[in-house]
Amino acid sequence: IQKLCDRVASSTLLDDRRDAVRALKSLSKKYRLEVGIQAMEHLIHVLQTDRSDSEIIGYALDTLYNVISNDLEEEEQEENLPKQVDDLGSQFTEIFIKQQENVTLLLTLVEEFDFHVRWPGVKLLTSLLKQQGPQVQQIILVSPMGVSRLMDLLADSREVIRNDGVLLLQQLTKSNAAIQKIVAFENAFERLLDIITEEGNSDGGIVVEDCLLLLQNLLKNNNSNQNFFKEGSYIQRMKPWFEVGDDNCGWSAQKVTNLHLMLQLVRVLVSPTNPPGATSSCQKAMFHCGLLQQLCTILMATGVPADILTETINTVSEVIRGCQINQDYFASVNAPSNPPRPAIVVLLMSMVNERQPFVLRCAVLYCFQCFLYKNQKGQGEIVSTLLPSTIDATGNSVSAGQLLCGGLFSTDSLSNWCAAVALAHALQENATLKEQLLRVQLATSIGNPPVSLLQQCTNILSQGSKVQTRVGLLMLLCTWLSNCSIAVTHFLHNPANIPFLTGQIAENLGEEEQLVQGLCALLLGISIYYNDNSLENYRKEKLKQLIEKRIGRENFIEKLGFISKHELYSRAAQKPQPSFSSPDHMMFDHEFTKLVKELEGVISKAIYKSSEEDKKEEEVKKTLEQHDNIVTHYKKVIREQDQELEELKQQVNTLKSQNEQLQATVTQQVSQIQQHKDQYNLLKVQLGKDTQHHNSHGETFQMNGIQVEEVSKLKEELEEWRNKHELLQGQLREKDSVIEKLKSSQLEMGTTEQFSQTSKSDGLELNNELQKELETLRSQIQLQSTEISKLQAENQKLQLMNSAADPVLGDSGATAAKNPEAEGRLLQEVKELKSEVKALSEEKASLKQHLDSSNSTVAILQDQKSKLQQEVAESKKEQDDLLVLLADQDQKLSALKNKLKELGEPVEDEDDIESGDQGDDDEDGEEEEQD
């Protein structure tokens, strides 16, 4: 070995050095210690200097692997040197990693694609991690891109390197959250799941097992990676793993191992030790992607191996634990039997069957506990199967409640314990069901009257059954009586119960009975602490005196402390899943340990309290209850006020929207009025042009034009009055509604009173003014109606003139032909206006009647009057504008007349036209008489 080392160190030819390293490799397995001591430094030097030759690098890496690794075959190990072998590997690893550059160099060599370099490099690095994991992990973590380089191994097309890369990453990710996160974010989940799918899921070989172990390393106790796994939708890719056929016989050992690891991986994601939010989101994702349904299919399938069935039950338990939607689905699952039975019933049948394996029965109990955890609906369904009104009298089907009662009173102590704990979970934190369970009656034997479930439990206790049975029943009774005064009263009502408990506590028994004594002390303490003093003989003070006389306070507290000091109690308090090495160790339930922690201190205080302190405490409780009632009352008042406030806000929003709609309507109507005005002006201009064009028939058309103009003005005025009237009516309606609302509001009542005070001082004056305004309105409407009747008479005369002028005019053109149609429209409009005037007059009368009868709204009408005055001012302003427009029109007409005179055309003045019109009227009359 020394000569070979010298050749490696001193030879100048590469071939000589390569042969020497090859010879060291062949000696390294048998003479591991010598080669390691003498050659390690030279081999590391070769790795640094001869990187261009892959063959010598490969030999050097293999030699180092043989020296450092402990994976030697058994026949090569001497029987008396196993410990020395372990120490050798660890010592040589320590020497190698003392220089961190050696590990960095190894990471660089692993990047080489050459198979003879990469594969031994991966094996050597894996061996280093096995020997000195934390130190090597730290070196890789601080080296640039160290973890990322190793992740490339999963993408190698050569399966040997890829598979050894998985083993390397297993060692690298052990107990190092930082490296686990880096590996996860380097897309490890995607690559590993692809490998599992390529290898055939659960039917795959040992490669699938290695990938699953690596996934467990990445996910277990790593909340960040669990969240990344869920957010990346990788849970959905787990569903095909659990697809099983109808024929499940003859599973290979590898398939059982793979499926076992797959189920454990699901449990890692929904473990009760994870943060509740993360667990809940994973549980929901498993339901929505169908994974829970697939697990329930395995649960109900036939031919599944026992250990897979047990692990599946445990997995389903944690998938449904505390998740309402999953618990509801599990309650609906039926076993494929005839007739179909609920899966819960089938599982409970296994739990109370003493012929079933112990681990399977523990798994079913855990499943039942998880189904009831924070599931009041499920608790109620279980308890309801025990109540008299819901029991199936025909006996065709067995219920969950009947199975639990059967297990509770069977001869098998393990069935007694499991049934008692299961029933206690049905009552957990549910006072209503504790009271309902008091109604359960049991028929013990033919001819004897039925006894209550509570009474039967205490009867079995007093009969001196096995310790496991008594512990189960005492846990059930403690859970049942805690925080339920009615159940305590029922328990105390049986005169034999308290003497039995004091007798059990007072005796000095062996170690086995100490646990029962402690539980009896706890039950007696609960009977004192939750006692409402409704039974005179068993009031709190009398029970305390009984303890002082028969047991002694110190002795009672000491016996109570036996529970929490017990080794089995400490084990049960660690995690929710019941895990016991043997049935004899099955004594405590996880949820019951929480109850003991909660009650042990308060019971100890309650025992030492005097009657005066009890009274003070009761007074404090009553005071607190009163305060709670006051707070509840105010909360109710605040809730009602909030509701009223919401309603008022909704009303305000509704009124705002209505106001916006009305404003939009007003804007639209204003625009329509403007459009009508524009159309009117346009028609007016067109009529003026027609009059100038047909100068030979000017008199008749001028008369018609004047008539059209007057009627249009009248129509416009009436339209304005009608709009004002409608506006008045709408405002009156709004004010009436406002008055009604004001009556229901104090603040607005003040406003109403202010208005009423002002109205009292000015009421008579306002009434007189309003009446005067109404009289003026009536007179204006009457004048308008007389004007309309005059216009109608003139219109009839014009029609007669037109009919007489038709044969004289002859071919007068297109415009003359249109005049009869225009006159017909004018006549129709006049008639409509007249009817509208009548309607307006009637409405004005009703308005006056309404004003006379509504004295309470005088103040509001005062505001309305100011608005009317404003509108009158606006109308006057509009009239002034119209006068200005007419003056402009007259100027234009005079200018046109001057132009006509300059052109030599004969133009008549307005006075001449009027006299001419009268003459034409006379001529028309004479012609009519001649006709």
PDB file of N, CA and C in Angstrom, residues 578-614:
ATOM      1  N   PRO A 578     -54.989   6.809  19.405  1.00  0.00           N
ATOM      2  CA  PRO A 578     -54.698   5.816  20.455  1.00  0.00           C
ATOM      3  C   PRO A 578     -53.678   4.800  19.948  1.00  0.00           C
ATOM      4  N   SER A 579     -52.489   4.828  20.526  1.00  0.00           N
ATOM      5  CA  SER A 579     -51.446   3.873  20.130  1.00  0.00           C
ATOM      6  C   SER A 579     -50.944   3.184  21.383  1.00  0.00           C
ATOM      7  N   PHE A 580     -51.238   1.887  21.480  1.00  0.00           N
ATOM      8  CA  PHE A 580     -50.879   1.118  22.668  1.00  0.00           C
ATOM      9  C   PHE A 580     -50.124  -0.130  22.220  1.00  0.00           C
ATOM     10  N   SER A 581     -49.092  -0.443  22.992  1.00  0.00           N
ATOM     11  CA  SER A 581     -48.301  -1.624  22.637  1.00  0.00           C
ATOM     12  C   SER A 581     -49.061  -2.921  22.889  1.00  0.00           C
ATOM     13  N   SER A 582     -49.973  -2.911  23.869  1.00  0.00           N
ATOM     14  CA  SER A 582     -50.773  -4.110  24.166  1.00  0.00           C
ATOM     15  C   SER A 582     -52.120  -3.658  24.719  1.00  0.00           C
ATOM     16  N   PRO A 583     -53.122  -4.551  24.680  1.00  0.00           N
ATOM     17  CA  PRO A 583     -54.453  -4.166  25.208  1.00  0.00           C
ATOM     18  C   PRO A 583     -54.427  -3.779  26.679  1.00  0.00           C
ATOM     19  N   ASP A 584     -53.483  -4.337  27.458  1.00  0.00           N
ATOM     20  CA  ASP A 584     -53.438  -4.016  28.889  1.00  0.00           C
ATOM     21  C   ASP A 584     -53.079  -2.552  29.139  1.00  0.00           C
ATOM     22  N   HIS A 585     -52.375  -1.937  28.188  1.00  0.00           N
ATOM     23  CA  HIS A 585     -51.961  -0.536  28.358  1.00  0.00           C
ATOM     24  C   HIS A 585     -53.037   0.454  27.916  1.00  0.00           C
ATOM     25  N   MET A 586     -54.163  -0.059  27.475  1.00  0.00           N
ATOM     26  CA  MET A 586     -55.234   0.796  26.964  1.00  0.00           C
ATOM     27  C   MET A 586     -56.068   1.305  28.140  1.00  0.00           C
ATOM     28  N   MET A 587     -55.665   2.460  28.678  1.00  0.00           N
ATOM     29  CA  MET A 587     -56.328   2.977  29.867  1.00  0.00           C
ATOM     30  C   MET A 587     -56.888   4.387  29.691  1.00  0.00           C
ATOM     31  N   PHE A 588     -56.142   5.257  29.035  1.00  0.00           N
ATOM     32  CA  PHE A 588     -56.563   6.664  28.966  1.00  0.00           C
ATOM     33  C   PHE A 588     -56.819   7.086  27.524  1.00  0.00           C
ATOM     34  N   ASP A 589     -57.728   8.037  27.390  1.00  0.00           N
ATOM     35  CA  ASP A 589     -58.063   8.622  26.094  1.00  0.00           C
ATOM     36  C   ASP A 589     -57.495  10.046  26.038  1.00  0.00           C
ATOM     37  N   HIS A 590     -57.065  10.460  24.853  1.00  0.00           N
ATOM     38  CA  HIS A 590     -56.415  11.764  24.700  1.00  0.00           C
ATOM     39  C   HIS A 590     -57.336  12.913  25.135  1.00  0.00           C
ATOM     40  N   GLU A 591     -58.595  12.907  24.701  1.00  0.00           N
ATOM     41  CA  GLU A 591     -59.516  13.999  25.057  1.00  0.00           C
ATOM     42  C   GLU A 591     -59.796  14.011  26.564  1.00  0.00           C
ATOM     43  N   PHE A 592     -59.784  12.822  27.182  1.00  0.00           N
ATOM     44  CA  PHE A 592     -60.028  12.772  28.625  1.00  0.00           C
ATOM     45  C   PHE A 592     -58.870  13.407  29.395  1.00  0.00           C
ATOM     46  N   THR A 593     -57.645  13.279  28.879  1.00  0.00           N
ATOM     47  CA  THR A 593     -56.501  13.914  29.559  1.00  0.00           C
ATOM     48  C   THR A 593     -56.660  15.436  29.584  1.00  0.00           C
ATOM     49  N   LYS A 594     -57.248  16.001  28.533  1.00  0.00           N
ATOM     50  CA  LYS A 594     -57.519  17.446  28.528  1.00  0.00           C
ATOM     51  C   LYS A 594     -58.519  17.804  29.625  1.00  0.00           C
ATOM     52  N   LEU A 595     -59.555  16.959  29.785  1.00  0.00           N
ATOM     53  CA  LEU A 595     -60.569  17.211  30.814  1.00  0.00           C
ATOM     54  C   LEU A 595     -59.940  17.166  32.203  1.00  0.00           C
ATOM     55  N   VAL A 596     -59.029  16.207  32.429  1.00  0.00           N
ATOM     56  CA  VAL A 596     -58.381  16.094  33.742  1.00  0.00           C
ATOM     57  C   VAL A 596     -57.549  17.343  34.029  1.00  0.00           C
ATOM     58  N   LYS A 597     -56.792  17.822  33.034  1.00  0.00           N
ATOM     59  CA  LYS A 597     -55.999  19.051  33.227  1.00  0.00           C
ATOM     60  C   LYS A 597     -56.890  20.229  33.598  1.00  0.00           C
ATOM     61  N   GLU A 598     -58.047  20.281  32.969  1.00  0.00           N
ATOM     62  CA  GLU A 598     -58.964  21.403  33.200  1.00  0.00           C
ATOM     63  C   GLU A 598     -59.590  21.345  34.589  1.00  0.00           C
ATOM     64  N   LEU A 599     -59.916  20.133  35.076  1.00  0.00           N
ATOM     65  CA  LEU A 599     -60.714  20.005  36.302  1.00  0.00           C
ATOM     66  C   LEU A 599     -59.878  19.778  37.560  1.00  0.00           C
ATOM     67  N   GLU A 600     -58.673  19.277  37.422  1.00  0.00           N
ATOM     68  CA  GLU A 600     -57.901  18.896  38.609  1.00  0.00           C
ATOM     69  C   GLU A 600     -57.690  20.083  39.543  1.00  0.00           C
ATOM     70  N   GLY A 601     -57.310  21.211  38.979  1.00  0.00           N
ATOM     71  CA  GLY A 601     -57.057  22.389  39.808  1.00  0.00           C
ATOM     72  C   GLY A 601     -58.311  22.957  40.438  1.00  0.00           C
ATOM     73  N   VAL A 602     -59.379  23.069  39.649  1.00  0.00           N
ATOM     74  CA  VAL A 602     -60.603  23.703  40.182  1.00  0.00           C
ATOM     75  C   VAL A 602     -61.260  22.824  41.239  1.00  0.00           C
ATOM     76  N   ILE A 603     -61.143  21.494  41.090  1.00  0.00           N
ATOM     77  CA  ILE A 603     -61.719  20.607  42.110  1.00  0.00           C
ATOM     78  C   ILE A 603     -60.933  20.727  43.414  1.00  0.00           C
ATOM     79  N   SER A 604     -59.601  20.809  43.292  1.00  0.00           N
ATOM     80  CA  SER A 604     -58.783  20.963  44.509  1.00  0.00           C
ATOM     81  C   SER A 604     -59.158  22.239  45.252  1.00  0.00           C
ATOM     82  N   LYS A 605     -59.365  23.326  44.511  1.00  0.00           N
ATOM     83  CA  LYS A 605     -59.769  24.581  45.158  1.00  0.00           C
ATOM     84  C   LYS A 605     -61.157  24.451  45.783  1.00  0.00           C
ATOM     85  N   ALA A 606     -62.063  23.774  45.051  1.00  0.00           N
ATOM     86  CA  ALA A 606     -63.442  23.656  45.551  1.00  0.00           C
ATOM     87  C   ALA A 606     -63.506  22.862  46.858  1.00  0.00           C
ATOM     88  N   ILE A 607     -62.636  21.872  47.023  1.00  0.00           N
ATOM     89  CA  ILE A 607     -62.659  21.045  48.238  1.00  0.00           C
ATOM     90  C   ILE A 607     -62.249  21.879  49.461  1.00  0.00           C
ATOM     91  N   TYR A 608     -61.303  22.786  49.282  1.00  0.00           N
ATOM     92  CA  TYR A 608     -60.797  23.577  50.412  1.00  0.00           C
ATOM     93  C   TYR A 608     -61.624  24.831  50.689  1.00  0.00           C
ATOM     94  N   LYS A 609     -62.569  25.138  49.855  1.00  0.00           N
ATOM     95  CA  LYS A 609     -63.368  26.348  50.073  1.00  0.00           C
ATOM     96  C   LYS A 609     -64.355  26.132  51.201  1.00  0.00           C
ATOM     97  N   SER A 610     -64.559  27.186  52.015  1.00  0.00           N
ATOM     98  CA  SER A 610     -65.553  27.124  53.084  1.00  0.00           C
ATOM     99  C   SER A 610     -66.927  27.447  52.529  1.00  0.00           C
ATOM    100  N   SER A 611     -67.929  27.248  53.381  1.00  0.00           N
ATOM    101  CA  SER A 611     -69.302  27.515  52.952  1.00  0.00           C
ATOM    102  C   SER A 611     -69.492  28.992  52.645  1.00  0.00           C
ATOM    103  N   GLU A 612     -68.811  29.839  53.433  1.00  0.00           N
ATOM    104  CA  GLU A 612     -68.935  31.273  53.173  1.00  0.00           C
ATOM    105  C   GLU A 612     -68.347  31.628  51.806  1.00  0.00           C
ATOM    106  N   GLU A 613     -67.194  31.032  51.537  1.00  0.00           N
ATOM    107  CA  GLU A 613     -66.598  31.289  50.224  1.00  0.00           C
ATOM    108  C   GLU A 613     -67.484  30.785  49.102  1.00  0.00           C
ATOM    109  N   ASP A 614     -68.130  29.635  49.334  1.00  0.00           N
ATOM    110  CA  ASP A 614     -69.064  29.111  48.337  1.00  0.00           C
ATOM    111  C   ASP A 614     -70.211  30.078  48.111  1.00  0.00           C
TER     112      ASP A 614
END
